[in-house]
XYZ file of N, CA and C in Angstrom:
786
model
N 1.013 -1.310 -0.024
C 0.035 -0.134 -0.136
C 0.897 1.300 0.143
N 0.649 2.126 -0.839
C 1.240 3.339 -0.856
C 0.698 4.426 0.151
N 1.835 5.110 0.729
C 1.092 6.101 1.512
C 1.421 7.667 0.880
N 0.527 8.570 1.468
C 1.085 9.844 1.163
C 2.449 10.174 1.955
N 3.156 10.808 1.265
C 4.670 10.637 1.841
C 4.744 11.610 3.203
N 4.195 12.873 3.227
C 4.213 13.601 4.278
C 2.986 14.330 4.642
N 2.820 14.839 5.876
C 1.963 15.387 6.363
C 2.464 16.768 7.255
N 1.897 17.740 7.461
C 2.345 18.713 8.149
C 1.949 18.409 9.596
N 2.989 19.540 10.345
C 3.015 19.302 11.912
C 1.516 19.236 12.440
N 0.770 20.104 11.876
C -0.828 20.093 12.440
C -1.946 19.016 11.718
N -0.977 18.033 11.167
C -1.738 16.687 10.527
C -2.462 17.052 9.476
N -2.495 18.208 8.706
C -3.272 18.367 7.360
C -2.210 18.021 6.346
N -2.760 17.962 5.080
C -1.810 17.548 3.787
C -1.082 18.766 3.730
N 0.245 18.704 3.268
C 1.194 19.785 2.775
C 0.484 20.462 1.723
N 0.471 22.134 1.621
C 0.035 22.594 0.511
C 1.275 22.808 -0.305
N 0.830 23.080 -1.668
C 2.132 23.094 -2.773
C 3.070 24.203 -2.347
N 4.290 24.285 -2.659
C 5.235 25.082 -2.054
C 5.230 26.096 -3.406
N 5.410 27.483 -2.795
C 5.714 28.511 -3.949
C 7.169 28.429 -4.511
N 7.196 28.655 -5.644
C 8.467 28.636 -6.535
C 9.662 29.453 -5.749
N 10.597 29.071 -5.684
C 11.927 29.687 -5.043
C 12.946 30.131 -5.949
N 13.790 31.100 -6.047
C 14.687 31.352 -6.712
C 15.773 31.829 -5.983
N 16.975 30.778 -5.969
C 17.989 31.156 -4.729
C 19.324 31.905 -5.499
N 19.694 33.344 -5.210
C 20.868 33.763 -5.842
C 21.991 33.360 -4.790
N 22.922 32.789 -5.581
C 24.247 32.543 -4.883
C 25.245 32.824 -5.943
N 26.513 33.228 -5.521
C 27.782 33.468 -6.414
C 27.555 34.054 -7.625
N 26.356 35.009 -7.776
C 26.318 35.859 -8.802
C 25.333 35.109 -10.036
N 24.662 33.863 -9.630
C 23.797 33.005 -10.651
C 22.524 32.728 -9.691
N 21.630 32.351 -10.480
C 20.398 32.264 -9.641
C 19.794 30.756 -10.068
N 19.601 29.898 -9.118
C 18.948 28.603 -9.189
C 17.671 28.675 -9.747
N 17.521 27.900 -10.896
C 15.924 27.944 -11.400
C 14.873 27.418 -10.207
N 13.726 27.750 -10.417
C 12.707 27.457 -9.632
C 12.080 26.096 -10.361
N 12.673 25.232 -10.725
C 12.063 23.874 -11.248
C 11.700 23.147 -10.347
N 10.387 22.649 -10.329
C 10.017 21.822 -9.224
C 10.360 20.688 -9.323
N 10.823 20.042 -10.400
C 11.350 18.720 -10.538
C 12.575 18.431 -10.579
N 13.400 19.662 -10.232
C 14.547 19.751 -10.023
C 15.014 19.619 -8.605
N 15.695 18.183 -8.370
C 16.055 18.103 -6.804
C 16.619 19.354 -5.976
N 17.730 19.746 -6.663
C 18.339 20.976 -6.032
C 17.904 22.009 -5.657
N 16.543 22.365 -6.804
C 15.530 23.531 -6.221
C 14.914 22.926 -5.142
N 14.468 21.838 -4.990
C 13.713 21.425 -3.872
C 14.349 21.452 -2.688
N 15.651 21.297 -2.548
C 16.610 21.444 -1.223
C 16.677 22.688 -1.038
N 16.711 23.969 -1.977
C 17.105 24.940 -1.616
C 15.606 25.622 -1.124
N 14.555 24.927 -1.798
C 13.156 25.433 -0.982
C 13.098 24.904 0.267
N 13.350 23.678 0.617
C 13.616 23.156 1.832
C 14.144 24.060 2.772
N 15.262 24.512 2.558
C 15.929 25.440 3.621
C 15.172 26.520 3.894
N 14.492 27.017 3.204
C 13.816 28.336 3.148
C 12.584 27.761 4.384
N 12.294 26.844 4.519
C 10.923 26.284 5.553
C 11.672 26.054 6.793
N 12.979 26.054 7.085
C 13.714 25.286 8.245
C 13.596 26.757 9.383
N 13.641 26.426 10.622
C 13.718 27.332 11.589
C 15.052 28.106 11.422
N 15.171 29.409 11.987
C 16.505 29.843 12.118
C 17.152 29.914 13.602
N 18.380 29.872 13.815
C 18.855 29.531 15.163
C 18.515 28.466 15.963
N 18.254 28.850 17.179
C 17.854 27.697 18.064
C 18.961 26.787 18.828
N 20.211 27.281 18.715
C 21.426 26.901 19.340
C 22.096 25.502 18.464
N 23.044 25.239 18.839
C 23.781 24.021 18.423
C 24.466 23.410 19.503
N 24.118 21.770 19.367
C 24.713 20.952 20.521
C 24.782 19.811 19.978
N 25.617 19.091 20.402
C 25.582 17.504 20.185
C 25.514 16.836 21.644
N 24.449 16.543 22.080
C 24.286 15.802 23.447
C 22.835 15.269 23.276
N 22.682 14.706 24.501
C 21.197 13.699 24.535
C 20.001 14.291 24.100
N 20.158 15.755 24.642
C 18.967 16.366 24.333
C 18.714 16.803 22.807
N 19.663 17.073 22.378
C 19.763 17.460 20.636
C 19.216 15.977 20.049
N 19.821 14.973 20.353
C 19.608 13.884 19.571
C 17.988 13.257 19.860
N 17.625 13.604 21.145
C 16.215 13.102 21.497
C 15.200 13.922 20.664
N 15.598 15.356 20.576
C 14.602 16.161 20.008
C 14.789 15.959 18.531
N 15.759 15.404 18.019
C 15.752 15.175 16.403
C 14.726 13.871 16.301
N 14.939 13.094 17.184
C 14.250 11.788 16.962
C 12.625 12.341 17.025
N 12.384 13.088 17.984
C 10.951 13.360 18.093
C 10.221 14.338 16.976
N 10.960 15.085 16.297
C 10.767 15.802 15.130
C 10.382 14.829 13.733
N 10.767 13.710 13.691
C 10.229 12.982 12.608
C 9.505 11.711 13.071
N 8.423 11.790 12.879
C 7.286 10.725 13.102
C 6.432 10.140 11.971
N 6.095 8.643 12.065
C 5.341 8.201 11.294
C 4.011 7.894 11.873
N 3.094 8.559 10.954
C 1.956 8.389 11.555
C 0.781 7.682 10.295
N -0.318 7.312 10.693
C -1.155 6.295 9.523
C -1.045 7.180 8.424
N -1.130 8.427 8.436
C -1.316 9.028 6.889
C 0.064 9.558 6.303
N 1.120 9.178 6.920
C 2.442 9.521 6.445
C 3.628 9.925 7.301
N 4.584 10.562 6.999
C 5.626 10.608 7.814
C 5.365 12.400 8.094
N 5.448 12.728 9.457
C 5.311 14.064 9.894
C 6.808 14.394 10.040
N 6.697 15.696 9.658
C 8.240 16.176 10.087
C 7.680 17.742 10.808
N 8.475 18.088 11.898
C 8.296 19.347 12.605
C 9.821 19.761 13.167
N 10.535 20.264 12.100
C 11.947 20.683 12.404
C 12.028 21.644 13.612
N 10.981 22.567 13.961
C 11.014 23.327 14.964
C 11.286 22.456 16.327
N 11.084 21.379 16.421
C 11.234 20.500 17.512
C 12.527 20.249 17.715
N 13.286 20.088 16.640
C 14.699 19.603 16.646
C 15.675 20.720 17.116
N 15.539 21.186 18.168
C 16.312 22.380 18.586
C 16.762 21.974 20.317
N 17.871 22.268 20.566
C 19.051 22.665 19.933
C 19.383 21.514 18.619
N 20.120 21.885 17.605
C 20.242 21.000 16.799
C 21.804 20.908 16.178
N 22.272 19.869 15.507
C 23.729 19.533 15.044
C 23.862 19.410 13.761
N 24.668 19.327 13.129
C 24.820 19.462 11.424
C 24.205 18.328 10.654
N 24.466 17.309 10.988
C 24.176 15.986 10.398
C 22.542 15.935 10.533
N 22.186 16.114 11.739
C 20.526 16.309 11.914
C 19.842 17.145 11.080
N 20.445 18.522 10.914
C 20.049 19.603 9.994
C 19.817 19.236 8.659
N 20.963 18.820 7.913
C 20.977 18.462 6.705
C 19.844 17.283 6.414
N 19.937 16.142 7.470
C 18.723 15.029 7.240
C 17.399 15.814 7.028
N 17.018 16.755 7.947
C 15.744 17.205 8.007
C 15.444 17.628 6.470
N 16.723 18.446 6.071
C 16.088 19.034 4.803
C 15.997 18.175 3.602
N 16.926 17.144 3.794
C 16.936 15.654 2.680
C 15.315 15.220 2.932
N 14.858 15.139 3.956
C 13.465 14.569 4.137
C 12.514 15.793 3.562
N 12.461 17.220 3.907
C 11.567 18.060 3.621
C 12.000 18.099 1.975
N 13.203 17.999 1.243
C 13.103 18.245 -0.048
C 12.366 16.722 -0.642
N 12.350 15.793 -0.144
C 11.604 14.788 -0.579
C 10.052 15.150 -0.480
N 9.645 15.814 0.442
C 8.345 16.282 0.917
C 7.970 17.113 -0.344
N 8.994 17.933 -0.703
C 8.559 19.047 -1.884
C 8.434 18.284 -3.108
N 9.313 17.109 -3.311
C 9.107 16.191 -4.462
C 7.909 15.503 -4.639
N 7.439 15.186 -3.586
C 6.321 14.193 -3.256
C 5.167 14.996 -3.591
N 5.003 16.566 -3.261
C 3.761 17.312 -3.775
C 3.996 17.710 -5.167
N 5.028 17.919 -5.700
C 5.221 18.470 -6.988
C 5.305 17.377 -8.105
N 5.891 16.013 -7.689
C 6.283 15.098 -8.692
C 5.394 13.657 -8.539
N 4.617 13.710 -7.399
C 3.826 12.564 -7.367
C 4.705 11.438 -6.598
N 5.890 11.786 -5.995
C 6.630 10.853 -5.306
C 5.778 10.024 -4.070
N 5.761 8.696 -3.900
C 4.894 7.931 -2.993
C 5.713 6.975 -2.617
N 5.705 6.648 -1.194
C 6.624 5.752 -0.671
C 5.729 4.752 0.086
N 6.148 3.351 0.129
C 5.453 2.581 1.059
C 5.830 2.540 2.673
N 5.033 1.902 3.372
C 5.276 2.111 4.790
C 6.729 1.809 5.246
N 7.239 0.705 4.746
C 8.530 -0.225 5.085
C 9.486 1.108 4.774
N 9.452 1.524 3.755
C 10.400 2.868 3.330
C 10.196 4.028 4.162
N 8.996 4.493 4.631
C 8.699 5.604 5.606
C 9.346 5.132 6.916
N 9.351 3.920 7.186
C 9.815 3.676 8.553
C 11.387 3.596 8.750
N 11.866 3.047 7.352
C 13.314 3.200 7.183
C 14.136 4.712 7.186
N 13.174 5.654 7.060
C 13.737 6.993 7.152
C 13.580 7.613 8.705
N 13.030 7.028 9.434
C 12.933 7.581 10.721
C 14.172 7.532 11.387
N 14.311 8.416 12.268
C 15.813 8.610 13.269
C 15.254 7.928 14.364
N 16.074 6.738 14.748
C 16.022 6.020 16.074
C 17.111 5.865 16.617
N 18.022 6.754 16.614
C 19.287 6.698 17.380
C 20.130 5.609 16.905
N 19.902 5.129 15.646
C 20.823 4.315 15.127
C 22.215 4.341 15.220
N 22.983 3.449 15.543
C 24.627 3.610 15.645
C 25.233 3.925 14.093
N 26.455 4.723 14.129
C 27.059 5.004 12.769
C 27.039 3.866 11.979
N 26.670 3.965 10.931
C 26.618 2.773 9.684
C 25.242 1.880 9.560
N 24.556 2.136 10.508
C 23.268 1.394 10.649
C 22.277 2.088 10.129
N 21.295 1.433 9.209
C 20.251 2.133 8.565
C 20.414 3.459 7.741
N 19.327 3.991 7.514
C 19.614 5.103 6.724
C 20.276 6.473 7.564
N 19.653 6.627 8.620
C 20.143 7.664 9.595
C 21.648 7.360 9.932
N 22.029 6.137 10.504
C 23.176 5.897 10.744
C 24.144 5.879 9.659
N 23.737 5.818 8.424
C 24.691 6.214 7.436
C 24.981 7.498 7.192
N 23.834 8.328 7.091
C 24.006 9.745 6.831
C 24.740 10.297 8.013
N 24.540 10.042 9.287
C 25.210 10.312 10.488
C 26.683 10.200 10.876
N 27.146 9.114 9.993
C 28.496 8.370 10.079
C 29.597 9.467 9.951
N 30.574 9.205 10.512
C 31.987 9.998 10.048
C 32.321 9.563 8.668
N 33.381 10.372 8.151
C 33.800 10.184 6.696
C 32.684 10.382 5.675
N 32.422 9.542 4.777
C 31.416 10.173 3.396
C 30.214 9.267 3.902
N 29.571 9.533 4.963
C 28.463 8.916 5.373
C 27.140 8.994 4.397
N 26.951 10.409 3.985
C 26.014 10.754 3.063
C 26.151 10.252 1.521
N 27.666 10.299 1.302
C 27.983 9.979 -0.212
C 28.005 8.311 -0.157
N 28.094 7.938 0.717
C 28.059 6.151 0.788
C 26.443 5.847 0.735
N 25.705 6.634 1.300
C 24.079 6.371 1.097
C 23.704 6.377 -0.057
N 24.182 7.815 -0.788
C 23.645 8.258 -2.166
C 24.079 7.095 -3.065
N 25.336 6.388 -2.838
C 25.906 5.379 -3.822
C 25.109 4.208 -3.692
N 24.796 3.856 -2.362
C 24.393 2.634 -2.336
C 22.962 2.446 -2.792
N 22.257 3.694 -2.213
C 20.742 3.683 -3.202
C 20.443 4.077 -4.483
N 21.698 4.611 -5.156
C 21.487 5.330 -6.563
C 20.928 6.735 -6.446
N 20.967 7.409 -5.267
C 20.329 8.738 -5.312
C 20.963 9.699 -6.232
N 22.111 9.564 -6.525
C 22.747 10.769 -7.453
C 24.139 10.439 -7.326
N 24.990 11.438 -7.947
C 26.369 11.273 -8.188
C 27.109 12.042 -6.726
N 28.139 11.491 -6.610
C 29.443 12.014 -5.367
C 30.452 12.687 -6.284
N 30.912 13.714 -5.809
C 32.273 14.238 -6.607
C 33.121 15.190 -5.611
N 34.216 15.435 -5.975
C 35.211 16.302 -5.129
C 35.478 17.859 -5.635
N 34.942 17.796 -6.973
C 35.708 19.032 -7.597
C 34.650 19.923 -7.303
N 35.031 21.129 -6.766
C 33.956 22.322 -6.477
C 33.677 22.931 -7.607
N 34.360 22.847 -8.727
C 33.777 23.251 -10.095
C 32.702 22.841 -10.759
N 32.412 21.496 -10.318
C 31.213 21.029 -10.841
C 30.129 21.396 -9.715
N 30.211 22.037 -8.570
C 28.985 21.837 -7.480
C 27.898 22.953 -8.050
N 26.822 22.643 -7.479
C 25.643 23.561 -7.869
C 24.955 23.979 -6.382
N 24.671 25.238 -6.181
C 23.670 25.469 -5.119
C 22.760 24.215 -4.848
N 22.427 23.742 -3.532
C 21.757 22.558 -3.362
C 22.299 21.247 -3.008
N 23.563 21.140 -3.661
C 24.178 19.991 -3.410
C 24.371 19.860 -1.904
N 24.507 18.376 -1.560
C 24.796 18.149 -0.068
C 26.331 18.091 0.040
N 26.968 18.445 1.213
C 28.343 18.549 1.059
C 28.993 18.333 2.608
N 30.061 17.246 2.537
C 30.604 16.866 3.473
C 32.017 17.652 3.593
N 32.111 18.710 4.420
C 33.501 19.654 4.767
C 34.312 18.788 5.506
N 35.639 18.521 5.168
C 36.589 18.131 6.243
C 37.521 19.267 6.470
N 37.649 19.497 7.710
C 38.629 20.854 8.170
C 39.976 20.414 8.213
N 40.369 18.963 8.264
C 41.656 18.665 8.248
C 41.696 17.457 7.183
N 42.861 16.903 7.097
C 43.192 15.989 6.162
C 42.709 14.727 6.769
N 42.332 14.580 8.135
C 42.020 13.257 8.541
C 40.534 12.673 8.304
N 40.419 11.624 7.820
C 38.950 10.967 7.655
C 38.957 9.763 8.599
N 37.748 9.739 9.135
C 37.618 8.519 9.955
C 37.615 9.136 11.625
N 38.398 8.091 12.437
C 38.586 8.221 13.822
C 38.775 9.413 14.213
N 39.852 10.342 13.559
C 40.132 11.479 14.025
C 39.917 12.889 13.153
N 38.767 12.598 12.496
C 38.565 13.700 11.703
C 37.634 14.641 12.392
N 37.675 15.989 11.707
C 36.894 17.132 12.091
C 36.039 17.500 10.905
N 34.896 17.288 10.912
C 34.014 17.606 9.725
C 32.798 18.319 9.981
N 32.174 18.487 8.850
C 30.873 19.245 8.934
C 29.902 19.000 7.856
N 28.479 18.568 8.119
C 27.549 18.201 7.267
C 26.926 19.297 6.910
N 26.695 19.977 5.727
C 26.291 21.146 5.225
C 25.510 21.054 3.683
N 24.782 22.027 3.414
C 24.152 22.090 2.112
C 24.957 23.218 1.396
N 25.531 22.930 0.271
C 26.285 23.934 -0.520
C 25.587 25.129 -0.861
N 25.918 26.638 -0.817
C 25.251 27.473 -1.419
C 26.065 28.298 -2.585
N 27.235 28.064 -2.659
C 28.168 28.803 -3.361
C 29.337 29.334 -3.042
N 30.058 30.050 -3.849
C 31.360 30.695 -3.232
C 31.097 32.218 -3.376
N 31.722 32.862 -2.766
C 31.560 34.281 -2.531
C 33.095 34.885 -2.150
N 33.314 36.184 -2.577
C 34.663 37.212 -2.183
C 34.267 37.857 -0.953
N 35.050 37.772 0.055
C 34.834 38.524 1.171
C 36.159 39.117 1.602
N 36.340 40.454 1.326
C 37.568 40.906 1.761
C 38.788 40.537 0.641
N 38.348 40.354 -0.298
C 39.307 39.771 -1.456
C 39.860 38.318 -1.259
N 39.039 37.727 -0.300
C 39.456 36.216 -0.143
C 38.153 35.456 -0.507
N 38.356 34.215 -1.167
C 37.162 33.595 -1.693
C 36.695 32.675 -0.346
N 35.658 32.684 -0.156
C 35.045 31.767 0.804
C 33.764 30.920 0.324
N 33.761 29.713 1.087
C 32.375 29.020 0.625
C 31.460 29.374 1.554
N 30.190 29.339 0.968
C 29.102 29.614 1.707
C 28.070 28.335 1.948
N 27.425 27.956 2.954
C 26.536 26.788 3.093
C 25.594 27.187 4.229
N 24.705 26.187 4.248
C 23.566 26.190 5.151
C 23.656 24.785 5.999
N 23.466 25.008 7.305
C 23.565 23.606 8.339
C 23.180 24.201 9.636
N 23.285 23.535 10.447
C 23.464 23.775 11.997
C 24.867 23.965 12.457
N 25.037 25.348 12.698
C 26.496 25.710 12.849
C 26.814 26.287 14.353
N 27.855 25.906 14.803
C 28.198 26.739 16.061
C 28.207 27.942 16.136
N 28.101 28.660 16.994
C 27.028 28.225 18.147
C 25.516 28.640 17.996
N 25.248 29.033 16.825
C 23.656 29.624 16.934
C 22.884 28.630 16.329
N 23.137 27.573 15.745
C 22.187 26.466 15.203
C 21.854 26.757 13.856
N 20.730 26.790 13.223
C 20.254 26.403 12.020
C 20.549 28.017 11.444
N 21.357 28.312 10.110
C 21.365 29.084 9.297
C 22.710 29.193 8.397
N 22.734 30.215 7.602
C 23.951 30.218 6.722
C 25.201 30.553 7.469
N 26.454 30.016 6.368
C 27.617 30.533 7.262
C 28.639 30.404 5.823
N 29.669 31.333 6.010
C 30.659 31.489 4.866
C 31.895 31.529 5.859
N 32.750 30.656 5.062
C 34.386 30.368 5.512
C 35.217 30.541 4.499
N 36.478 31.044 4.828
C 37.497 31.044 3.962
C 37.650 29.340 3.276
N 38.142 29.630 1.728
C 38.080 28.232 1.323
C 39.478 27.623 1.847
N 40.569 28.649 2.281
C 41.669 27.846 2.796
C 41.556 27.076 4.153
N 40.274 27.413 4.602
C 40.255 26.486 5.901
C 39.732 25.150 5.523
N 39.266 25.095 4.464
C 38.699 23.684 3.949
C 39.701 22.822 3.280
N 39.942 21.561 4.140
C 40.742 20.815 3.612
C 40.449 19.739 2.449
N 39.065 19.443 2.511
C 38.591 18.370 1.620
C 37.184 18.654 1.516
N 36.322 18.373 0.321
C 35.143 18.453 0.106
C 34.561 17.165 -0.550
N 33.576 16.816 -0.135
C 32.783 15.694 -0.802
C 31.441 16.144 -1.141
N 31.026 16.377 -2.248
C 29.626 16.669 -2.742
C 28.670 15.475 -3.010
N 27.392 15.687 -2.913
C 26.707 14.560 -3.183
C 25.207 15.337 -3.620
N 24.954 14.754 -4.937
C 23.847 15.682 -5.702
C 22.549 14.637 -5.673
N 21.288 15.082 -5.303
C 20.138 14.381 -5.283
C 19.941 14.648 -6.739
N 19.882 13.087 -7.393
C 19.308 13.352 -8.855
C 18.280 12.205 -8.957
N 17.846 11.289 -8.255
C 16.899 10.185 -8.488
C 16.297 9.878 -7.236
N 15.613 10.725 -6.754
C 14.855 10.916 -5.549
C 13.924 9.381 -5.108
N 13.483 9.117 -6.443
C 12.520 7.898 -6.384
C 13.335 6.627 -5.897
N 14.504 6.707 -6.117
C 15.496 5.431 -5.511
C 15.428 5.420 -4.365
N 14.873 6.278 -3.234
C 14.922 6.147 -1.803
C 13.742 4.937 -1.518
N 13.218 4.688 -2.444
C 12.341 3.195 -2.263
C 13.159 2.151 -1.877
N 14.528 2.131 -2.013
C 15.545 1.159 -1.602
C 15.844 1.091 -0.041
N 15.129 2.039 0.576
C 15.731 2.376 1.956
C 15.571 1.300 2.810
N 14.477 0.628 2.762
C 14.247 -0.477 3.558
C 15.137 -1.796 3.472
N 15.919 -1.657 2.469
C 17.016 -2.914 2.169
C 18.249 -2.491 3.004
N 18.320 -1.195 3.454
C 19.714 -0.922 4.050
C 19.382 -0.838 5.623
N 18.742 -1.900 6.323
C 18.467 -1.526 7.706
C 19.857 -2.513 8.427
N 20.489 -3.008 7.696
C 21.524 -3.584 8.335
C 22.621 -2.418 8.552
N 24.020 -2.988 9.064
C 24.918 -2.009 9.343
C 26.043 -2.261 8.183
N 26.432 -1.061 7.980
C 27.529 -0.962 6.756
C 28.897 -0.836 7.594
N 29.572 -1.627 7.522
C 30.696 -1.946 8.428
C 31.805 -1.043 8.088
N 31.994 -0.424 6.838
C 32.779 0.242 6.464
C 32.756 1.506 7.112
N 31.442 2.020 7.228
C 31.276 3.367 7.802
C 31.159 3.234 9.292
N 30.749 2.164 10.051
C 31.072 1.765 11.212
C 32.430 1.946 11.646
N 33.339 1.389 11.085
C 34.775 1.384 11.355
C 35.239 2.635 11.313
N 34.460 3.783 10.813
C 35.123 5.099 10.818
C 35.483 5.605 12.134
N 34.791 5.081 13.211
C 34.989 5.508 14.637
C 36.161 5.046 15.366
N 36.672 4.018 14.654
C 37.930 3.280 15.276
C 39.039 3.271 14.316
N 38.940 3.844 13.170
C 40.339 3.714 12.551
C 40.349 4.755 11.429
N 41.585 5.151 10.797
C 41.850 6.345 10.151
C 41.364 5.807 8.494
N 41.094 6.502 7.796
C 41.088 6.110 6.148
C 41.762 7.284 5.271
N 42.014 6.802 4.075
C 42.733 7.504 3.147
C 41.357 7.540 1.881
N 41.820 8.654 1.069
C 40.752 9.080 0.197
C 40.758 7.893 -0.746
N 41.964 7.119 -1.114
C 41.885 6.055 -2.020
C 41.029 4.926 -1.381
N 40.978 4.789 -0.160
C 39.668 3.821 0.335
C 38.367 4.370 0.236
N 38.118 5.634 0.031
C 36.921 6.277 0.152
C 36.173 6.262 -1.326
N 37.003 6.622 -2.000
C 36.492 6.620 -3.651
C 35.637 5.595 -4.187
N 36.164 4.225 -4.094
C 35.544 3.335 -4.501
C 34.150 2.854 -3.807
N 34.142 3.296 -2.492
C 33.051 2.972 -1.541
C 31.921 3.951 -2.149
N 32.195 5.253 -2.539
C 31.422 6.253 -2.726
C 31.136 6.239 -4.457
N 31.533 5.531 -5.259
C 31.412 5.512 -6.706
C 31.959 6.829 -7.492
N 32.948 7.210 -6.863
C 33.565 8.454 -7.290
C 34.656 8.132 -8.396
């Protein structure tokens, strides 16, 4: 049985979204409702602003509470997920983008798929959320496994609305310092090239941020191109040992590339 994908926080059906045009780095993203990048950018516009940043028990519990499976579909209430953290913020935008595409393009998912999309506190590498939240290329690995879209590292190929994993140092895995964000483009600030993105950022929480390109050691982009392939989500309930091991060992890019189809 196919279910309506999402209902709003008050339990009513979602109304069609207004077209959105996002201006980044001197170019405009087109408001094509069938374009997943446009859906991602539109989803950002529906998210709360601020709310503080935290990676603690309360933030994780609030994220779990913000996504519920009800008889009519999946209910999202991002305002509940405060304080927030980066991977939780981008995952909520991923779900909200699916909501946009469901309304505009008729995307519908069965109960098993909707259940697989829930955040249940899964360990790194386990299920959909556990893959998204994992160290290293969690989102990129998920995109490759489900066939959701391409992964790449060249920022010259990037578009506003791409999901992006930023690595602040050369470390991948156990000792990494990273940030899960949504790429918005580049800009010049005081003559210095900056990377602009949206996420939950320290210390304020949900919002946009711009950092010097020189502070970014590595980037892995993931572009949502085939959202209908999320129907394969229920097949990934097990644990991806490659991602799970990111907690206990260090990795190189040569190990990452084939696992993410790059």
